[in-house]
Short mmCIF file of C-alpha atoms in Angstrom, two decimals:
data_model
loop_
_atom_site.label_atom_id
_atom_site.label_comp_id
_atom_site.label_asym_id
_atom_site.label_seq_id
_atom_site.Cartn_x
_atom_site.Cartn_y
_atom_site.Cartn_z
CA MET A 92 117.83 86.52 121.44
CA SER A 93 119.77 84.44 118.85
CA LYS A 94 117.97 84.01 115.48
CA PHE A 95 115.68 81.09 115.34
CA ASN A 96 116.56 78.33 112.88
CA LEU A 97 114.59 75.22 111.98
CA SER A 98 117.81 73.08 112.08
CA GLN A 99 117.79 73.72 115.87
CA LEU A 100 114.85 71.33 116.10
CA MET A 101 116.39 68.52 113.95
CA ASN A 102 118.30 65.54 115.03
CA THR A 103 121.81 64.85 113.37
CA GLU A 104 120.34 62.36 110.91
CA SER A 105 117.60 64.79 109.74
CA LYS A 106 120.17 67.50 109.14
CA LYS A 107 122.37 65.10 107.14
CA GLN A 108 119.27 64.23 104.98
CA ILE A 109 118.66 67.92 104.20
CA VAL A 110 122.25 68.75 103.38
CA ALA A 111 122.59 65.61 101.17
CA PHE A 112 119.36 66.15 99.29
CA LYS A 113 118.96 64.97 95.66
CA ILE A 114 117.10 66.11 92.72
CA GLU A 115 114.71 63.73 90.76
CA HIS A 116 112.28 64.39 87.95
CA ILE A 117 108.99 63.02 89.25
CA PRO A 118 105.81 62.62 87.15
CA LEU A 119 103.31 65.24 88.01
CA ASP A 120 100.68 62.70 88.78
CA ASN A 121 102.81 61.11 91.47
CA ILE A 122 103.15 64.46 93.49
CA LEU A 123 100.44 65.09 96.00
CA PRO A 124 99.66 68.61 97.16
CA SER A 125 100.05 69.12 100.86
CA PRO A 126 96.72 68.80 102.81
CA LYS A 127 98.06 71.66 104.97
CA ASN A 128 98.38 74.06 102.13
CA ASN A 129 95.85 76.82 102.65
CA TYR A 130 97.41 79.29 100.20
CA SER A 131 95.49 80.23 97.09
CA VAL A 132 96.61 78.62 93.76
CA ASP A 133 93.73 80.14 91.76
CA ASP A 134 95.33 82.29 89.20
CA VAL A 135 98.66 80.89 87.67
CA SER A 136 98.24 82.24 84.19
CA GLU A 137 101.36 84.62 84.39
CA LEU A 138 103.38 81.94 86.03
CA LYS A 139 102.37 79.47 83.48
CA SER A 140 103.51 81.70 80.58
CA SER A 141 106.83 82.23 82.38
CA ILE A 142 107.48 78.54 82.84
CA GLU A 143 106.50 77.73 79.17
CA LEU A 144 108.94 80.44 77.94
CA LEU A 145 111.83 80.15 80.42
CA GLY A 146 111.25 76.69 81.91
CA LEU A 147 110.95 76.10 85.68
CA GLN A 148 113.35 78.33 87.39
CA GLN A 149 112.96 76.92 90.88
CA ASN A 150 112.68 73.22 91.71
CA LEU A 151 109.69 71.90 93.77
CA VAL A 152 110.40 70.57 97.09
CA VAL A 153 108.71 67.34 98.14
CA ARG A 154 109.10 64.77 101.02
CA ILE A 155 108.80 61.08 100.91
CA LYS A 156 105.90 59.87 103.26
CA ASP A 157 105.98 56.48 105.02
CA ASP A 158 103.82 55.04 102.20
CA GLY A 159 106.34 56.13 99.64
CA ALA A 160 104.18 58.95 98.24
CA TYR A 161 105.59 62.24 97.32
CA GLU A 162 104.01 65.13 99.22
CA LEU A 163 104.60 68.60 98.11
CA ILE A 164 106.16 71.00 100.54
CA SER A 165 106.98 74.02 98.31
CA GLY A 166 105.72 74.88 94.79
CA HIS A 167 101.99 74.43 94.75
CA ARG A 168 101.39 77.22 92.21
CA ARG A 169 104.29 76.03 90.12
CA LEU A 170 102.89 72.37 90.16
CA LYS A 171 99.44 73.64 89.05
CA ALA A 172 100.95 75.75 86.19
CA MET A 173 102.78 72.69 84.94
CA GLN A 174 99.81 70.62 85.20
CA GLU A 175 97.93 73.03 83.09
CA LEU A 176 100.70 73.03 80.52
CA ARG A 177 100.76 69.22 80.35
CA ASN A 178 96.98 69.08 80.06
CA GLU A 179 97.33 71.41 77.15
CA GLY A 180 99.46 68.89 75.28
CA ASN A 181 102.97 70.19 76.18
CA LYS A 182 104.84 67.07 76.82
CA ASP A 183 107.82 68.92 78.18
CA PHE A 184 105.98 69.26 81.45
CA GLU A 185 104.99 65.68 82.27
CA LYS A 186 107.59 65.63 85.02
CA ALA A 187 108.98 68.08 87.43
CA PRO A 188 112.52 68.49 88.94
CA CYS A 189 112.07 67.91 92.63
CA LYS A 190 114.32 68.54 95.60
CA ILE A 191 113.43 65.46 97.90
CA VAL A 192 113.54 65.96 101.57
CA LYS A 193 113.53 62.60 103.41
CA SER A 194 112.10 63.93 106.77
CA THR A 195 108.96 62.49 107.84
CA ASP A 196 108.17 64.96 110.68
CA ASP A 197 104.78 66.48 109.93
CA ILE A 198 105.36 69.58 111.92
CA GLN A 199 108.78 70.37 110.19
CA ALA A 200 107.22 69.69 106.88
CA GLU A 201 104.43 72.13 107.55
CA LEU A 202 106.83 74.71 109.01
CA GLN A 203 108.93 74.37 105.72
CA LEU A 204 105.72 74.81 103.67
CA ILE A 205 104.68 77.89 105.47
CA LEU A 206 108.16 79.54 105.31
CA ALA A 207 108.47 78.61 101.57
CA ASN A 208 105.21 80.29 100.85
CA SER A 209 106.27 83.38 102.80
CA THR A 210 109.40 83.89 100.72
CA THR A 211 108.05 82.96 97.25
CA ARG A 212 104.81 84.84 96.97
CA VAL A 213 103.21 88.05 98.11
CA LEU A 214 100.89 87.38 100.80
CA THR A 215 97.73 89.43 101.85
CA ASP A 216 97.48 90.74 105.34
CA ALA A 217 94.91 88.25 106.05
CA GLU A 218 97.10 85.42 104.85
CA LYS A 219 99.96 86.60 106.93
CA THR A 220 97.70 86.77 109.94
CA LYS A 221 96.53 83.16 109.49
CA GLN A 222 100.12 82.19 108.86
CA ALA A 223 101.13 83.70 112.27
CA ALA A 224 98.35 81.82 113.96
CA ARG A 225 99.52 78.51 112.48
CA LEU A 226 103.17 79.09 113.14
CA HIS A 227 102.38 79.64 116.91
CA GLU A 228 100.27 76.43 116.90
CA LEU A 229 103.21 74.48 115.39
CA LEU A 230 105.77 75.84 117.62
CA GLN A 231 103.58 74.84 120.63
CA GLU A 232 103.41 71.38 119.23
CA LEU A 233 107.08 71.28 118.85
CA GLN A 234 107.47 72.34 122.46
CA ASN A 235 104.93 69.75 123.58
CA SER A 236 106.81 67.06 121.76
CA GLY A 237 110.03 67.92 123.91
CA ASN A 238 111.78 70.41 121.66
CA GLN A 239 113.38 73.24 123.39
CA LEU A 240 112.61 76.73 121.86
CA LYS A 241 115.09 79.54 122.37
CA GLY A 242 113.05 82.53 123.18
CA ARG A 243 109.37 83.37 123.37
CA LYS A 244 107.13 81.97 120.66
CA ARG A 245 105.81 85.41 119.54
CA GLU A 246 109.41 86.62 118.91
CA ILE A 247 110.23 83.33 117.01
CA VAL A 248 107.18 83.87 114.85
CA ALA A 249 108.18 87.48 114.09
CA GLN A 250 111.71 86.23 113.07
CA LEU A 251 110.26 83.52 110.86
CA MET A 252 107.91 86.00 109.22
CA GLY A 253 110.17 88.84 108.99
CA VAL A 254 108.05 91.30 111.03
CA SER A 255 108.11 92.90 114.49
CA PRO A 256 106.84 91.18 117.50
CA SER A 257 104.30 93.81 118.10
CA GLN A 258 102.94 93.16 114.55
CA VAL A 259 102.54 89.63 115.57
CA GLN A 260 100.74 90.67 118.65
CA ARG A 261 98.23 92.53 116.51
CA MET A 262 97.67 89.59 114.37
CA ASP A 263 97.19 87.54 117.41
CA SER A 264 94.58 89.93 118.56
CA ILE A 265 92.75 89.76 115.22
CA ASN A 266 92.94 85.79 115.23
CA LYS A 267 91.52 85.54 118.68
CA LYS A 268 89.17 88.38 119.16
CA LEU A 269 87.82 89.68 115.82
CA ALA A 270 84.15 88.62 115.17
CA PRO A 271 83.66 86.05 112.43
CA GLU A 272 81.82 88.45 110.00
CA LEU A 273 84.54 91.06 110.38
CA LYS A 274 87.19 88.43 110.03
CA GLU A 275 85.52 87.36 106.68
CA ALA A 276 85.55 90.98 105.54
CA PHE A 277 89.30 91.05 106.44
CA SER A 278 89.91 87.88 104.45
CA GLU A 279 88.25 89.34 101.41
CA GLY A 280 90.30 92.55 101.68
CA GLU A 281 87.26 94.72 102.61
CA ILE A 282 89.26 96.01 105.70
CA ASN A 283 93.00 96.51 106.23
CA ILE A 284 95.05 95.16 109.09
CA THR A 285 94.91 98.36 111.13
CA ALA A 286 91.09 98.49 111.04
CA ALA A 287 90.89 94.80 111.78
CA TYR A 288 93.21 95.20 114.76
CA GLU A 289 91.38 98.14 116.19
CA MET A 290 88.04 96.31 115.86
CA SER A 291 89.28 93.26 117.45
CA ARG A 292 89.92 95.43 120.66
CA LEU A 293 86.24 96.35 120.74
CA PRO A 294 83.71 94.27 122.97
CA GLU A 295 81.81 91.44 121.15
CA GLU A 296 78.50 93.37 121.21
CA THR A 297 80.14 96.43 119.76
CA GLN A 298 81.65 94.33 116.99
CA LYS A 299 78.10 93.07 116.21
CA GLU A 300 77.03 96.65 115.93
CA VAL A 301 79.95 97.39 113.52
CA ALA A 302 79.07 94.30 111.48
CA GLN A 303 75.37 95.59 111.17
CA GLU A 304 76.65 98.85 109.99
CA TYR A 305 78.95 97.18 107.48
CA ARG A 306 75.89 95.27 106.11
CA GLU A 307 74.14 98.47 105.69
CA GLY A 308 76.99 99.82 103.73
CA LYS A 309 79.18 101.69 106.07
CA PRO A 310 82.88 101.32 105.35
CA LEU A 311 84.95 99.53 107.87
CA THR A 312 87.74 102.03 108.68
CA PRO A 313 90.18 102.45 111.65
CA SER A 314 88.64 105.77 112.50
CA LEU A 315 85.23 103.86 112.86
CA ALA A 316 86.67 101.51 115.29
CA LYS A 317 88.41 104.30 117.33
CA GLU A 318 85.09 106.19 117.42
CA LYS A 319 83.38 103.22 119.01
CA ARG A 320 86.16 102.69 121.40
CA GLN A 321 85.81 106.38 122.48
CA GLU A 322 82.06 106.00 122.85
CA ILE A 323 82.74 102.98 125.17
CA ILE A 324 85.38 105.00 127.26
CA GLU A 325 83.01 107.96 127.60
CA SER A 326 80.06 105.68 128.58
CA GLU A 327 82.33 103.88 131.15
CA GLN A 328 83.44 107.15 132.54
CA LYS A 329 79.82 108.12 132.90
CA GLU A 330 78.92 105.08 134.61
CA LYS A 331 81.97 104.78 136.84
CA PRO A 332 81.45 106.33 140.30
CA MET A 333 83.23 109.65 140.61
CA THR A 334 84.82 111.30 143.74
CA HIS A 335 83.87 114.90 144.48
CA GLU A 336 85.40 117.26 147.12
CA LEU A 337 83.34 119.47 149.22
CA ASP A 338 84.14 121.78 152.16
CA SER A 339 82.30 121.75 155.55
CA TYR A 340 82.33 123.88 158.72
CA PRO A 341 83.74 122.26 161.80
CA GLU A 342 80.18 121.72 163.55
CA GLN A 343 78.61 120.14 160.32
CA PHE A 344 81.83 118.17 159.84
CA GLU A 345 81.79 116.69 163.22
CA ALA A 346 78.07 115.78 162.77
CA ILE A 347 78.93 113.82 159.67
CA VAL A 348 81.83 112.10 161.33
CA GLN A 349 79.55 111.22 164.30
CA GLY A 350 76.95 109.82 161.74
CA LEU A 351 74.38 112.34 163.07
CA LYS A 352 74.14 114.34 159.70
CA THR A 353 73.12 111.91 157.07
CA PHE A 354 72.21 114.50 154.23
CA MET A 355 73.57 117.34 152.36
CA CYS A 356 72.16 120.29 150.40
CA GLY A 357 73.98 122.48 148.07
CA PHE A 358 74.49 123.79 144.61
CA ASN A 359 74.59 121.00 142.03
CA ASN A 360 77.70 122.08 140.09
CA GLN A 361 79.57 118.67 139.93
CA SER A 362 76.89 116.39 138.27
CA PHE A 363 76.30 114.42 141.56
CA ARG A 364 75.00 110.75 141.16
CA VAL A 365 73.98 108.06 143.30
CA GLY A 366 77.05 105.85 144.05
CA ASP A 367 79.52 108.76 143.90
CA LYS A 368 81.88 109.35 146.73
CA LEU A 369 82.23 112.60 148.63
CA LYS A 370 85.45 113.66 150.29
CA ILE A 371 84.40 116.42 152.81
CA ASN A 372 87.20 118.50 154.05
CA GLU A 373 86.92 120.30 157.35
CA PHE A 374 87.19 124.17 156.74
CA ASN A 375 87.67 126.67 159.79
CA PRO A 376 86.15 129.94 158.63
CA GLU A 377 87.78 131.71 161.65
CA THR A 378 91.33 130.93 160.44
CA ILE A 379 90.35 130.67 156.87
CA LEU A 380 92.35 127.44 156.72
CA TYR A 381 91.74 123.74 156.09
CA THR A 382 92.33 121.71 159.33
CA GLY A 383 93.56 118.75 157.44
CA ARG A 384 90.79 116.42 158.58
CA PHE A 385 88.44 114.82 156.15
CA VAL A 386 85.56 112.26 155.91
CA GLU A 387 84.56 110.11 152.95
CA VAL A 388 80.84 109.33 152.41
CA ARG A 389 78.84 107.62 149.55
CA ILE A 390 75.75 109.19 147.97
CA ILE A 391 72.88 106.72 148.46
CA TYR A 392 70.02 109.02 147.33
CA LEU A 393 69.58 112.28 145.78
CA GLN A 394 66.95 114.67 144.72
CA GLU A 395 67.65 117.24 142.14
CA GLY A 396 66.17 120.81 142.13
CA GLY A 397 63.10 121.73 140.14
CA ALA A 398 60.69 119.44 142.14
CA ASN A 399 59.46 119.30 145.61
CA ASP A 400 60.18 122.99 146.26
CA ILE A 401 63.94 122.38 145.83
CA PRO A 402 65.38 125.29 143.94
CA VAL A 403 66.76 124.66 140.51
CA ASP A 404 70.38 124.04 140.31
CA TYR A 405 70.33 122.70 143.87
CA VAL A 406 70.42 119.04 145.05
CA ILE A 407 69.71 117.15 148.22
CA MET A 408 71.72 114.18 148.77
CA SER A 409 71.35 111.35 151.31
CA ILE A 410 74.84 110.14 152.46
CA LYS A 411 76.42 107.18 154.18
CA LYS A 412 79.77 107.42 155.92
CA ILE A 413 82.57 105.22 154.38
CA ARG A 414 85.31 106.17 156.73
#
């Protein structure tokens, strides 16, 4: 698949506007943060020191909205750092050099916002996971508006984020299936992305159990999730009807085939349970060979040994012919 590029989704005029961009110094108060920016801008102390010492090394990117306002696409942390410097009395930072993009397409603007943040800052796994979900939504909106996407959305998201499609698939599982409390722990860095993914694969009720254990102080690790999955698998195997193979002499075998023999008694060495299937193979003691004939029956009732005069380790089973 050819590499996805946002320019594929732009008309000729939009491409010309991006190529022929201009730089303007815009008063900080005239630059509005994007309402779509969900990335943290809390701690800009180091960035502020760098800008104060070396100046702004990378221009802000803004777009002109229909009402003439400047909306920030890229540079929210830089804008905040400059605002703090200005508020501290440094008049050198009353305006910011801005690259002006004249596109009024909200979807393209948000895509540019996301991609700018993915290349200009170190994101946590939780932020990347949210980013993947939003990129998928935006690509779907583009598709719904008539734009043709070359390739599957998951692969495009992977290209845009610089990760593998399988990693995007894991993020998708976290976004869609991880319980809210566990997702909050993931956002706070209490669990890593591997643990979050493994837990997202657990049933809802099991995730609630894990969340309760977390509240009680148990660490959320990938091994914990795998242990829970193994418990589920073992439980399902216990509950799932099993098939057992038994041998029968010709006379008894024929009685079962005819529906005349509706019970069996024998050594309980296969953990028989109600609902299990028995495949009964006909065995000829004279030739000491199997005849190749078999009949399948279902256990509909059983009485284990140790009661009602049934020897210990033996079982009596009521059976019903299947075929």
